[in-house]
mmCIF file of C-alpha atoms in Angstrom:
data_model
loop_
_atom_site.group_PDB
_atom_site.id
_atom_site.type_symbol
_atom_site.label_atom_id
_atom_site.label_comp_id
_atom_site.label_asym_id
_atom_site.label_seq_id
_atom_site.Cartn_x
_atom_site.Cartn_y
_atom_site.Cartn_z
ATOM 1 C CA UNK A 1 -5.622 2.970 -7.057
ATOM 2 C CA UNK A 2 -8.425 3.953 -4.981
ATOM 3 C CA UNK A 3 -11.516 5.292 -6.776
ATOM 4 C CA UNK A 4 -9.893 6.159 -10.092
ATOM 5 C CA UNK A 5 -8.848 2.204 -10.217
ATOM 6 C CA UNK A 6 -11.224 1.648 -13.111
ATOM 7 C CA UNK A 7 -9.890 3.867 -15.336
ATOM 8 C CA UNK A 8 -6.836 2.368 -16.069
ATOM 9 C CA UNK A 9 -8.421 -1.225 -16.269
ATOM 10 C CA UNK A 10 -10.567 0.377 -19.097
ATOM 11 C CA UNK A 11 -6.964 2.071 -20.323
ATOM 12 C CA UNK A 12 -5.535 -1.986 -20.341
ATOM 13 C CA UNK A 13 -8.225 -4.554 -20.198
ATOM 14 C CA UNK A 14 -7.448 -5.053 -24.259
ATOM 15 C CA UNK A 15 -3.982 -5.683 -23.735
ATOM 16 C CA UNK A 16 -5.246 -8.367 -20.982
ATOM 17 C CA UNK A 17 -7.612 -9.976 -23.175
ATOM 18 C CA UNK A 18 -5.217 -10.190 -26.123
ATOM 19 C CA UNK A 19 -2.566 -11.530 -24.717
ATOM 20 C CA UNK A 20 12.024 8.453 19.239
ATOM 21 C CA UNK A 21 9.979 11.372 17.393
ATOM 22 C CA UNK A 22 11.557 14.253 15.901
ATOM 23 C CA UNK A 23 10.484 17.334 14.774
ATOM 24 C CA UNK A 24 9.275 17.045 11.406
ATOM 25 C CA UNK A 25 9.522 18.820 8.086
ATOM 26 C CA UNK A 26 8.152 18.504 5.058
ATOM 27 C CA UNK A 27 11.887 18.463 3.047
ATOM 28 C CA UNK A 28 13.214 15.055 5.377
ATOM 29 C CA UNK A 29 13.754 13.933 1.837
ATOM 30 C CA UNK A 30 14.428 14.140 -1.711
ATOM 31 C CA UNK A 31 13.782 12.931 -4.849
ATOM 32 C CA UNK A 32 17.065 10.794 -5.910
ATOM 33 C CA UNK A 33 15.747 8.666 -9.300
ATOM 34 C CA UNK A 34 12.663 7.686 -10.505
ATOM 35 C CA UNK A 35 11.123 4.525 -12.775
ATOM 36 C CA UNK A 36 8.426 4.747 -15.328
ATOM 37 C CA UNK A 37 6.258 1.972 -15.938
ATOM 38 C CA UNK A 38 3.800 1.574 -18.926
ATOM 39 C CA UNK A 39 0.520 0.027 -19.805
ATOM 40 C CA UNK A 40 0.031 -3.721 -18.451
ATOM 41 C CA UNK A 41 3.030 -3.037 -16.569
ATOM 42 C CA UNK A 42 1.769 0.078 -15.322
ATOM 43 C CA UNK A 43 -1.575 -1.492 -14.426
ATOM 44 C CA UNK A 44 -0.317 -4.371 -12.533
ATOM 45 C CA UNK A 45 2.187 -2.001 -10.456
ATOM 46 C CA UNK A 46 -0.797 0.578 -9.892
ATOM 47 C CA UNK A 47 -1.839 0.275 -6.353
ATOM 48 C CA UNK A 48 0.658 -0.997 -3.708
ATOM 49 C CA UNK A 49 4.427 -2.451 -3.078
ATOM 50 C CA UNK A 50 6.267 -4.036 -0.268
ATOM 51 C CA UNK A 51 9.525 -5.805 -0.167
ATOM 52 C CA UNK A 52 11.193 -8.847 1.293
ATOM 53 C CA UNK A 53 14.600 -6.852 0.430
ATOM 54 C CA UNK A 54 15.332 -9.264 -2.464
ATOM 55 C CA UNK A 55 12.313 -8.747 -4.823
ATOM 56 C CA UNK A 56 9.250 -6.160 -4.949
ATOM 57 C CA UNK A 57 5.783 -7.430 -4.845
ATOM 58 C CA UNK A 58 3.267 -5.269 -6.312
ATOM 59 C CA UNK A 59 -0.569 -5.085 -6.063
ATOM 60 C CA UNK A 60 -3.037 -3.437 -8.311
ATOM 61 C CA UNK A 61 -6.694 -3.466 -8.223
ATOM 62 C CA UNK A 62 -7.683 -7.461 -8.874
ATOM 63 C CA UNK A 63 -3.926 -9.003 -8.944
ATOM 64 C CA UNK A 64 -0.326 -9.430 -7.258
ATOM 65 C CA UNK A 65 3.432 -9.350 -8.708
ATOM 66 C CA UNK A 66 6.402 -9.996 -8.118
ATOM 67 C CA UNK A 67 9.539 -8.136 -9.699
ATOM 68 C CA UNK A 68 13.141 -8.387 -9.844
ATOM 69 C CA UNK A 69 14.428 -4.781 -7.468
ATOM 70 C CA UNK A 70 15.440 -3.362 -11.107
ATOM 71 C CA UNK A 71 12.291 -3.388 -12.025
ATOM 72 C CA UNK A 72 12.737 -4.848 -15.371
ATOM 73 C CA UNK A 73 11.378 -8.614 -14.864
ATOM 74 C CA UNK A 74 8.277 -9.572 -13.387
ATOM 75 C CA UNK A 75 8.412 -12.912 -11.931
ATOM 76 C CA UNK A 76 5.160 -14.151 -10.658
ATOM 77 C CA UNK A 77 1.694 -12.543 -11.188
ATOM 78 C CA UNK A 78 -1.174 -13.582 -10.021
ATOM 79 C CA UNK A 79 -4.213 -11.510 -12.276
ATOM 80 C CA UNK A 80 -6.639 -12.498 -10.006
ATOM 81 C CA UNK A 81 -5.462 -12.625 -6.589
ATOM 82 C CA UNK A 82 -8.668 -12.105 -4.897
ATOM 83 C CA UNK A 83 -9.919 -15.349 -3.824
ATOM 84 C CA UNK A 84 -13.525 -16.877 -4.648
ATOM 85 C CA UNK A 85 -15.647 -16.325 -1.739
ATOM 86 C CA UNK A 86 -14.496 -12.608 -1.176
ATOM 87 C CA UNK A 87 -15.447 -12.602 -4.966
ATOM 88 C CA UNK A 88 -19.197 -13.697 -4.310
ATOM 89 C CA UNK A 89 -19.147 -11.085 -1.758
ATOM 90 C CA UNK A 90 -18.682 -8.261 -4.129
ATOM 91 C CA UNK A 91 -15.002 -7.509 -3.023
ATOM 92 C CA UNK A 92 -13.200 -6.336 -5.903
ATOM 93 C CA UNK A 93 -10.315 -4.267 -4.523
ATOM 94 C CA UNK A 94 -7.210 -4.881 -3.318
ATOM 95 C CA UNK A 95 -4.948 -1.952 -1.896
ATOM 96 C CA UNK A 96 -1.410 -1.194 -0.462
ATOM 97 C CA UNK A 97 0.281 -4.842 0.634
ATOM 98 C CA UNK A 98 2.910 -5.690 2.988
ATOM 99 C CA UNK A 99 5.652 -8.310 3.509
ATOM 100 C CA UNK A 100 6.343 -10.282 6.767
ATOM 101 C CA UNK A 101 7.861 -13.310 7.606
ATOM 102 C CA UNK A 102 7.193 -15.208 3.768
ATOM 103 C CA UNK A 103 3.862 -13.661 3.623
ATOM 104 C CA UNK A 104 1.810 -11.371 1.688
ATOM 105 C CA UNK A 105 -0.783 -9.293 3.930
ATOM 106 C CA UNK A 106 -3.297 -8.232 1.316
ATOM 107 C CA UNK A 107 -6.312 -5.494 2.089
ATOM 108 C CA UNK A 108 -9.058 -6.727 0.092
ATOM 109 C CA UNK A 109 -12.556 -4.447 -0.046
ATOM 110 C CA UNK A 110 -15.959 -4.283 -1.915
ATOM 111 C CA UNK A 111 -15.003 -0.739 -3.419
ATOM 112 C CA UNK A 112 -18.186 0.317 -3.299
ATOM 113 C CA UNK A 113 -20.401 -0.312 -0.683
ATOM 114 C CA UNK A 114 -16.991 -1.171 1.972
ATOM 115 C CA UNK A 115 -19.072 -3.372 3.816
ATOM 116 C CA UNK A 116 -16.478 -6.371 3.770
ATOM 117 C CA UNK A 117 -13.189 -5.412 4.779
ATOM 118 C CA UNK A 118 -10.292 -8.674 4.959
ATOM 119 C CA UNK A 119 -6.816 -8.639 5.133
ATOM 120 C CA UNK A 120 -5.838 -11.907 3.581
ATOM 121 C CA UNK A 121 -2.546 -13.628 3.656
ATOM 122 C CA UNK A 122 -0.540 -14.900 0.398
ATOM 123 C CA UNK A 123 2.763 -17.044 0.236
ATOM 124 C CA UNK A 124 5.226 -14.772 -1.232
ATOM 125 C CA UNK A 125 6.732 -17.186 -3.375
ATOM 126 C CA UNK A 126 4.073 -18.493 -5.493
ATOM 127 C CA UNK A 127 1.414 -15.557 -4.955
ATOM 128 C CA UNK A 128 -1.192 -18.193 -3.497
ATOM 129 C CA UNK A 129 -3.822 -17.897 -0.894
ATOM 130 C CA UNK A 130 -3.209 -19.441 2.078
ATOM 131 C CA UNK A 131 -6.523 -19.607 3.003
ATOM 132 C CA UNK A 132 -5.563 -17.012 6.071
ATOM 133 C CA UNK A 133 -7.350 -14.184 6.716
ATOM 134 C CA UNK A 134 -8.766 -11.443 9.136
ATOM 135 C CA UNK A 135 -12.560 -9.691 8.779
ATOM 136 C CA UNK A 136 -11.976 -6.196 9.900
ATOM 137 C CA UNK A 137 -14.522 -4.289 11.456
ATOM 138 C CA UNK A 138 -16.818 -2.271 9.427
ATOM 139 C CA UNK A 139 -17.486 -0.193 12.674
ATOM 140 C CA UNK A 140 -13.807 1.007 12.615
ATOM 141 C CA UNK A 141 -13.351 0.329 8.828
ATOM 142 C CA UNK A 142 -16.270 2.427 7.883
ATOM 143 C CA UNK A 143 -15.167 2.990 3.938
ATOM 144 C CA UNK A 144 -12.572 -0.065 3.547
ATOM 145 C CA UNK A 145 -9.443 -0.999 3.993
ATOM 146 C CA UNK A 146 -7.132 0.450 1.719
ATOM 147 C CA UNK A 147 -3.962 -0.791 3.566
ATOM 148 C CA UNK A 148 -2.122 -2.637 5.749
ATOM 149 C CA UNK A 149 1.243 -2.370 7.406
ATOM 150 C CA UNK A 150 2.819 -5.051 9.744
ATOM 151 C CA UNK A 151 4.940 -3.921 12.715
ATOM 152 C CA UNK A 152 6.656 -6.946 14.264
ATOM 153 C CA UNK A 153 8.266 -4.995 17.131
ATOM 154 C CA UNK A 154 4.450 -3.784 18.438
ATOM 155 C CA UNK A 155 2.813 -7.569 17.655
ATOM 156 C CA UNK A 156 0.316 -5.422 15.360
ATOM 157 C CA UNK A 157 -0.405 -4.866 11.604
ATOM 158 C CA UNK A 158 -2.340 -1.604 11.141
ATOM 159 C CA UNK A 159 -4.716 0.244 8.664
ATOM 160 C CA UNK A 160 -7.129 2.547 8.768
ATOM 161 C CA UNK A 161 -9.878 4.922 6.829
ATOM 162 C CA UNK A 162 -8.955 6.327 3.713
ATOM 163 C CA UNK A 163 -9.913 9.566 5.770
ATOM 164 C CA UNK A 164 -8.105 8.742 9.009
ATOM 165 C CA UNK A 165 -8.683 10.297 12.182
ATOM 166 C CA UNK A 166 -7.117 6.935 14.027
ATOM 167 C CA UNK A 167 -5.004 4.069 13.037
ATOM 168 C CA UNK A 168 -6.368 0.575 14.180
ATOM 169 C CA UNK A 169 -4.015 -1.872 15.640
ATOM 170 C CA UNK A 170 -5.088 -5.540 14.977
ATOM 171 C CA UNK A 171 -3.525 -8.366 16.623
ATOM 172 C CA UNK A 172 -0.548 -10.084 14.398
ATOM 173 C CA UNK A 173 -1.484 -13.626 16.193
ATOM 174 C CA UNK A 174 -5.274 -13.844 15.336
ATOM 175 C CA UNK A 175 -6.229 -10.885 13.289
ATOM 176 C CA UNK A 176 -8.776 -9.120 16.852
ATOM 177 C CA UNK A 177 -8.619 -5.520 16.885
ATOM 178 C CA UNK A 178 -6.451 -4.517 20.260
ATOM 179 C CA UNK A 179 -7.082 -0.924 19.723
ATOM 180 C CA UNK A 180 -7.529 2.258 18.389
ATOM 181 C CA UNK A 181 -4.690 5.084 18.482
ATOM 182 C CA UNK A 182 -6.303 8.553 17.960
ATOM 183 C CA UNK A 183 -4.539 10.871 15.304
ATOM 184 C CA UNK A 184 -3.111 14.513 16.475
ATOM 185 C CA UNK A 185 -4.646 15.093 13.220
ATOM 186 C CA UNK A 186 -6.800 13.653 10.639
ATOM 187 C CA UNK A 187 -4.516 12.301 7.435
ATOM 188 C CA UNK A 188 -6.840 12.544 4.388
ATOM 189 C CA UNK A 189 -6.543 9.935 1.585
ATOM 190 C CA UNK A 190 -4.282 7.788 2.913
ATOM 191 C CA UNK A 191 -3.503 5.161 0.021
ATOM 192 C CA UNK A 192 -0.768 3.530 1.749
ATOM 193 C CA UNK A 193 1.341 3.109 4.615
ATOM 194 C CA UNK A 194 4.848 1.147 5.966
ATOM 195 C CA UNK A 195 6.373 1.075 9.298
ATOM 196 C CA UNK A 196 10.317 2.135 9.426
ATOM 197 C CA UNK A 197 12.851 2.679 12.274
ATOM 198 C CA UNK A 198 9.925 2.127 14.350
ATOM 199 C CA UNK A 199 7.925 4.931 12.921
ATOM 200 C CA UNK A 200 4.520 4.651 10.522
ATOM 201 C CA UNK A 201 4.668 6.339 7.204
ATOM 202 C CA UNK A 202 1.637 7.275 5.415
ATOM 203 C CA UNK A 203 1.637 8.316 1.676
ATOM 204 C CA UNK A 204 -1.710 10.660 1.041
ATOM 205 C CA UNK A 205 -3.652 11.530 -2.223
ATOM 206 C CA UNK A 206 -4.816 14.771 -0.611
ATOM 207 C CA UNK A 207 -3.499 18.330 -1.946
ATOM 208 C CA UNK A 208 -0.154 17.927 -1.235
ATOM 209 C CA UNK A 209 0.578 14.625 -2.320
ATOM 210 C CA UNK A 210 2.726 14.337 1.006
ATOM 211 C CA UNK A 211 4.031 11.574 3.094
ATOM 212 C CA UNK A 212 3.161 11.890 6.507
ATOM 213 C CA UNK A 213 4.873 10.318 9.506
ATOM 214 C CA UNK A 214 2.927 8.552 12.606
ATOM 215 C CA UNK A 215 3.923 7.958 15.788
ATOM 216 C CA UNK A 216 2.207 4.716 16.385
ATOM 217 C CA UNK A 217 2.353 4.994 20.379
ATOM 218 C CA UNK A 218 1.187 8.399 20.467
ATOM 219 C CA UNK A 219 -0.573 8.850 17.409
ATOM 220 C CA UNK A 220 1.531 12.464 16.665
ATOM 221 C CA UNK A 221 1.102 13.213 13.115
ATOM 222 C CA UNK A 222 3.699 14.864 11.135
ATOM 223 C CA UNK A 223 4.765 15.427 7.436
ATOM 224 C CA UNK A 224 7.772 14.852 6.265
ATOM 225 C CA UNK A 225 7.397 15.061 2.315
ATOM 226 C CA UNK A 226 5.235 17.529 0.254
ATOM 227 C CA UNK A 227 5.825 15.654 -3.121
ATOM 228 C CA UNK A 228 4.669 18.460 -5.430
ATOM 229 C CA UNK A 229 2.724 16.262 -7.794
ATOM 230 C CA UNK A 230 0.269 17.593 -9.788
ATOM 231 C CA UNK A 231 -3.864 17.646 -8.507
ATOM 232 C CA UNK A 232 -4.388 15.052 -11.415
ATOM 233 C CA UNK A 233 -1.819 12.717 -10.148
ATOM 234 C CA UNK A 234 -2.320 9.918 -7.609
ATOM 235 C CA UNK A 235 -0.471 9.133 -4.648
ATOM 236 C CA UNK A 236 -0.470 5.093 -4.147
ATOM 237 C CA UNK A 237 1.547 2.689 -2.084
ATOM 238 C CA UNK A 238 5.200 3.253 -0.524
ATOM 239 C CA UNK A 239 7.591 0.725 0.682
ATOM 240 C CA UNK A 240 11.335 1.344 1.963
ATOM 241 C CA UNK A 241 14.685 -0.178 1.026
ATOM 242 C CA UNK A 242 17.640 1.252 1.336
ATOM 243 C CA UNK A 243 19.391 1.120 -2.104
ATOM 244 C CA UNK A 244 23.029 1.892 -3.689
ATOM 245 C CA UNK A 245 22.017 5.444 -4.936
ATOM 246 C CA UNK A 246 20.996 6.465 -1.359
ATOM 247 C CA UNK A 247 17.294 6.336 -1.625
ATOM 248 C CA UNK A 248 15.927 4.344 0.977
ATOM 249 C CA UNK A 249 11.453 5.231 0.611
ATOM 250 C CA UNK A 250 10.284 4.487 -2.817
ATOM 251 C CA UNK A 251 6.393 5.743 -3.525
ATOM 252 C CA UNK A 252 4.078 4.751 -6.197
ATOM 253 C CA UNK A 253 1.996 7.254 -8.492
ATOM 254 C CA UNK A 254 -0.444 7.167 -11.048
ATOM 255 C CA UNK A 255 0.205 9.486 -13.824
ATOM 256 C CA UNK A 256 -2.146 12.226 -14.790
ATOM 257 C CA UNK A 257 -2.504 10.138 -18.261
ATOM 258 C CA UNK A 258 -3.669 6.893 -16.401
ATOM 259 C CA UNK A 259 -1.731 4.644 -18.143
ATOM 260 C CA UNK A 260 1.679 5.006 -16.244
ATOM 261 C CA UNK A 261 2.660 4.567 -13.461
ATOM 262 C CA UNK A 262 5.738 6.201 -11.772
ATOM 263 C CA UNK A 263 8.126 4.640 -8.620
ATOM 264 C CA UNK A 264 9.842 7.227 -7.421
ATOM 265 C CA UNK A 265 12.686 7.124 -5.279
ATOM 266 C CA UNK A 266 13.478 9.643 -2.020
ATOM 267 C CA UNK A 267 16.796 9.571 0.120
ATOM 268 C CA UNK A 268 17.465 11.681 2.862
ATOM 269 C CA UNK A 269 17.837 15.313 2.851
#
């Protein structure tokens, strides 16, 4: 959770211690089901998700999980994911994660000053550093990195500003920024993003709450899902899986109370 992150650590921290482009509209999708999560669950399913299609894998501010598709068991977590030396940097963020080939891709930032801006790789398994990772450019990464997405197909993974007026494709083989795809139009708050059927969606925390849909070639912009959340709910992380009820993009919000945390569940319209 991007810059409201620290209020549910001070919510939990006691339970821690003590224990082809188309024409777009904004109703592509609807809600189908939706899972609450509470408290230290809540907190350590706060910020982003991916998927290898046989488990989720969760991030939240400091730490990684990783949870049976039910949602009911977590299997692995790692509280403090963020290794040592980004530590002594001041990095103390981590934000929306994805899932390619075994491996974690993990946006790590100082959430503060966004002067250090990695993308570090995890096994998958066991939630470990592999001691792999990319230093994005500040110059292009001006307030962070609040996520990544991988896109095989293209030989890129992507992020961008939390304000975005471009995406920035890095290299999948060494981490080197190839190049910068200008937006038809800026995507504000952008907490997360995924590639599917060869498109980029984008989940923003701006007034809508929407999902957004990018056209990584082109850079055409389009939105495809005005949640309807409330102003004092935030938009995180989004992953997709198609699932047995016919939802297929599953998004992550903060509730208005800070202490849960809700994955909801879209199919097609």
């Amino acid at each position: 959770m991007r810059r409201l992150s620290l209020a549910v650590v001070a919510a939990t921290t006691s339970l821690i211690l003590g224990t082809t482009t188309t024409t777009a509209s904004a109703a592509e999708w609807r809600q189908v089901s939706n899972q609450s999560f509470h408290l230290l669950t809540a907190l350590q399913r706060s910020q982003g998700v991916t998927t290898d299609g046989q488990y989720w894998y969760f991030s939240w501010q400091f730490g990684l999980s990783k949870v049976t598709l039910d949602g009911e068991s977590t299997l692995t977590s790692k509280t403090l994911a963020i290794p040592a030396e980004f530590l002594a940097q001041g990095d103390n963020h981590i934000g929306d994660i994805d899932y390619y080939q075994s491996r974690l891709y993990v946006p790590i930032e100082d959430g503060s000053a966004y002067q250090h801006g990695h993308v570090a790789v995890f096994d998958a398994a066991t939630l470990e550093y592999t001691g792999i990772s990319y230093d994005l450019p500040q110059s292009v990464q001006r307030d962070g990195v609040p996520w990544v997405a991988v896109d095989p197909a293209r030989g890129y993974f992507y992020s961008s500003e939390y304000n975005a007026t471009a995406l920035n494709a890095y290299s999948l083989t060494d981490g080197q920024l190839v190049k910068q795809i200008p937006l038809s139009q800026p995507m504000p708050k952008v907490q997360g993003a995924k590639i599917y059927q060869g498109q980029l969606y984008a989940s923003s925390n701006g007034p809508t709450k929407s999902v957004l849909r990018i056209d990584p070639d082109s850079g055409s912009v389009s939105d495809v899902l005005d949640s309807g959340l409330s102003e004092d709910t935030e938009t995180e992380g989004l992953v997709f899986l198609s699932r047995p009820d016919g939802s297929a993009m599953h998004v992550l919000d903060v509730a208005p109370n800070r202490i849960s945390v809700n994955f909801r569940h879209y199919g097609p319209s």
